[in-house]
Amino acid sequence: SAVISQKPSRDICQRGTSLTIQCQVDSQVTMMFWYRQQPGQSLTLIATANQGSEATYESGFVIDKFPISRPNLTFSTLTVSNMSPEDSSIYLCSANLGLAEETQYFGPGTRLLVL
Amino acid sequence: QQQVKQSPQSLIVQKGGISIINCAYENTAFDYFPWYQQFPGKGPALLIAIRPDVSEKKEGRFTISFNKSAKQFSLHIMDSQPGDSATYFCAAITSGTYKYIFGTGTRLKVLA
């Protein structure tokens, strides 16, 4: 399976600041996804990022809060803007890879703590 | 109708025993059902997946059983080992939508 990497792996941020998380896939993929996983909880899809088009956001998530870039077929960024302690979470990117188009592989996650 | 209900929330099994995690869904349009394994501090890793045209799929010690009429599927971990201690998520998706619906997760602890 392909490798998906994320940077940073963890960060501690002050409220009101912004953090940009990077996701790199070692092969070209059409779709990339950003998820949030709060401690001890399941995964919640934030948005779907296609190269060359605007990201599609899920209910409860807005572009002003979570702007996403997808400059090419192997890379995407998610920015968590104007952070508050409620944004403390694990942020995961994933991509459709493998023989089955439905199969998503996940990066290792970015652990964010907002003080 | 978009939910996937997963149980139990937590599970403790003795080494060598069988771990069983169950999931149920309502949306009959779902046609791909993966299971993910997540260790603390790591991203979810695809474990095994099944489509509704088969009733069972086995990979090593991991087996998915699928009951289409009951809209249920389960993960069986045979000969459970302490290294299997992790959180397991079931998921469901309709082909072409690219949107997974995840279960709530099961925290498995295998005692040595």
XYZ file of C-alpha atoms in Angstrom:
227
model
C 0.000 0.000 0.000
C 1.063 3.594 -0.564
C 2.520 5.699 2.184
C 0.737 8.747 3.509
C 2.654 11.139 5.708
C 1.538 14.135 7.730
C 3.323 17.084 9.234
C 3.450 18.063 11.996
C 2.818 14.891 13.966
C 1.730 16.952 16.953
C 1.564 20.542 18.056
C 0.541 22.686 20.988
C -0.964 25.999 19.944
C -2.360 29.085 21.586
C -5.990 30.002 21.129
C -6.631 32.434 18.308
C -3.744 31.195 16.180
C -3.861 28.993 13.067
C -2.095 25.766 12.183
C -1.559 24.290 8.747
C -1.304 20.525 8.500
C 0.362 18.962 5.494
C -0.469 15.606 3.926
C 1.756 13.930 1.361
C 0.898 10.767 -0.584
C 3.638 8.844 -2.361
C 1.475 8.244 -5.437
C -0.977 10.333 -7.399
C -4.542 10.178 -6.149
C -7.706 11.852 -7.311
C -9.362 12.340 -3.971
C -7.990 13.146 -0.550
C -9.980 13.420 2.631
C -9.586 15.204 5.936
C -11.027 13.774 9.142
C -11.199 14.847 12.758
C -11.010 12.332 15.567
C -11.644 13.617 19.050
C -10.032 11.654 21.893
C -11.642 8.263 22.288
C -14.119 8.961 19.508
C -14.772 7.839 15.977
C -13.740 9.609 12.809
C -15.703 12.536 11.418
C -15.202 13.642 7.833
C -14.364 17.330 7.542
C -14.048 17.663 3.778
C -13.120 16.012 0.520
C -10.340 17.603 -1.517
C -10.090 17.096 -5.263
C -7.203 18.472 -7.221
C -8.217 21.489 -9.261
C -11.516 22.177 -7.550
C -12.868 23.584 -4.342
C -13.025 21.251 -1.389
C -16.415 19.850 -0.438
C -17.231 20.365 3.236
C -19.450 18.229 5.427
C -22.228 19.634 7.523
C -20.836 21.507 10.493
C -17.536 22.382 8.854
C -16.900 25.601 6.943
C -14.159 26.820 4.666
C -13.381 29.884 6.780
C -12.551 27.668 9.744
C -10.894 24.807 7.836
C -9.466 26.081 4.549
C -8.031 23.310 2.396
C -5.569 23.417 -0.465
C -4.971 20.699 -3.052
C -2.270 22.036 -5.366
C -1.421 18.705 -7.013
C -2.285 15.003 -7.054
C 0.000 14.044 -4.166
C -0.387 16.852 -1.638
C -2.998 18.654 0.429
C -3.092 20.995 3.397
C -5.712 21.634 6.048
C -5.591 24.822 8.090
C -7.308 25.040 11.447
C -8.022 28.743 11.808
C -8.590 30.929 14.844
C -8.207 27.945 17.106
C -10.007 27.385 20.384
C -9.563 24.573 22.926
C -12.518 22.800 21.284
C -10.329 22.265 18.216
C -8.011 20.017 20.227
C -8.228 16.768 18.338
C -6.449 14.386 16.000
C -6.596 15.443 12.367
C -6.188 12.679 9.796
C -5.837 12.751 6.066
C -6.684 9.823 3.858
C -6.702 8.942 0.185
C -8.352 6.429 -2.103
C -5.698 3.892 -2.946
C -5.462 0.241 -3.824
C -7.385 -1.979 -6.153
C -10.805 -1.111 -4.764
C -11.724 2.492 -5.453
C -13.551 2.608 -2.151
C -10.490 1.746 -0.112
C -9.118 4.617 1.924
C -5.721 4.610 3.564
C -4.950 6.966 6.398
C -1.995 9.021 7.422
C -0.594 8.813 10.961
C -2.519 11.853 12.146
C -1.668 15.227 13.637
C -2.341 15.591 17.334
C -3.357 19.145 18.124
C -3.698 20.638 21.574
C -5.023 24.172 21.828
C -4.433 25.997 25.090
C -30.300 5.729 8.042
C -26.696 6.725 7.475
C -25.536 5.354 10.811
C -23.450 2.284 11.431
C -24.010 0.931 14.928
C -21.041 -0.848 16.473
C -20.895 -2.990 19.598
C -19.524 -3.595 22.099
C -17.861 -0.341 23.049
C -15.096 -2.230 24.814
C -14.043 -5.850 24.966
C -11.624 -7.817 27.126
C -10.513 -11.212 25.872
C -8.036 -13.735 27.162
C -5.035 -14.587 25.012
C -5.987 -17.327 22.575
C -9.670 -16.500 22.723
C -11.995 -15.232 20.010
C -12.810 -11.537 19.808
C -16.102 -10.669 18.139
C -17.167 -7.148 17.185
C -20.512 -6.461 15.587
C -21.841 -3.746 13.304
C -25.306 -3.058 11.937
C -26.483 -0.692 9.238
C -29.739 0.504 7.728
C -28.792 1.899 4.333
C -29.088 -0.908 1.793
C -27.114 1.178 -0.698
C -23.922 0.458 1.239
C -21.840 -1.995 -0.770
C -18.385 -1.999 0.783
C -17.625 -2.732 4.413
C -14.053 -2.307 5.691
C -12.646 -2.794 9.151
C -9.874 -0.602 10.481
C -7.461 -1.213 13.345
C -6.047 1.750 15.224
C -3.257 1.639 17.758
C -2.763 4.545 20.170
C -0.962 7.411 18.488
C -1.392 5.947 15.015
C -3.775 6.422 12.117
C -6.368 3.748 11.315
C -4.993 0.874 9.249
C -7.159 -1.129 6.865
C -7.521 -4.641 8.215
C -9.981 -6.437 5.974
C -12.994 -5.547 3.850
C -15.991 -7.304 2.337
C -18.663 -6.732 -0.262
C -22.254 -7.931 0.220
C -22.024 -10.591 -2.476
C -20.066 -12.864 -0.113
C -21.014 -14.051 3.352
C -17.541 -14.486 4.758
C -13.997 -13.371 4.100
C -10.945 -14.608 5.929
C -7.452 -13.197 6.083
C -5.202 -14.969 8.530
C -6.735 -14.768 11.990
C -9.256 -12.126 10.917
C -12.657 -13.043 9.488
C -15.581 -10.883 8.435
C -18.998 -12.496 8.553
C -21.697 -10.710 6.550
C -25.446 -11.164 6.871
C -27.093 -9.191 4.113
C -30.677 -9.915 5.113
C -30.041 -8.823 8.694
C -27.885 -5.895 7.572
C -25.178 -6.915 9.978
C -21.512 -7.721 9.721
C -18.972 -8.756 12.280
C -15.241 -9.090 12.769
C -13.876 -12.231 14.360
C -10.318 -12.327 15.620
C -9.267 -15.909 16.203
C -6.496 -16.833 18.642
C -6.455 -13.246 19.936
C -3.041 -11.962 20.980
C -1.974 -9.080 23.233
C -0.641 -7.382 20.090
C -4.226 -7.229 18.817
C -5.087 -4.789 21.617
C -6.294 -1.738 19.713
C -9.433 0.129 18.744
C -11.390 -1.369 15.868
C -13.720 0.599 13.608
C -16.186 -0.799 11.148
C -17.255 1.359 8.237
C -19.626 1.330 5.315
C -19.680 3.123 2.016
C -21.669 3.261 -1.185
C -19.441 2.908 -4.237
C -18.997 6.185 -6.043
C -19.792 8.360 -3.037
C -16.329 8.166 -1.460
C -17.845 8.940 1.938
C -17.241 6.430 4.688
C -19.684 6.085 7.538
C -17.724 4.876 10.556
C -18.934 2.947 13.550
C -18.248 4.283 17.013
C -15.295 1.987 17.636
C -14.517 -0.944 19.940
C -11.590 -0.848 22.293
C -10.173 -4.375 22.488
C -7.822 -5.501 25.218
C -6.309 -8.956 25.022
C -4.928 -10.174 28.323
C -1.647 -12.049 28.315
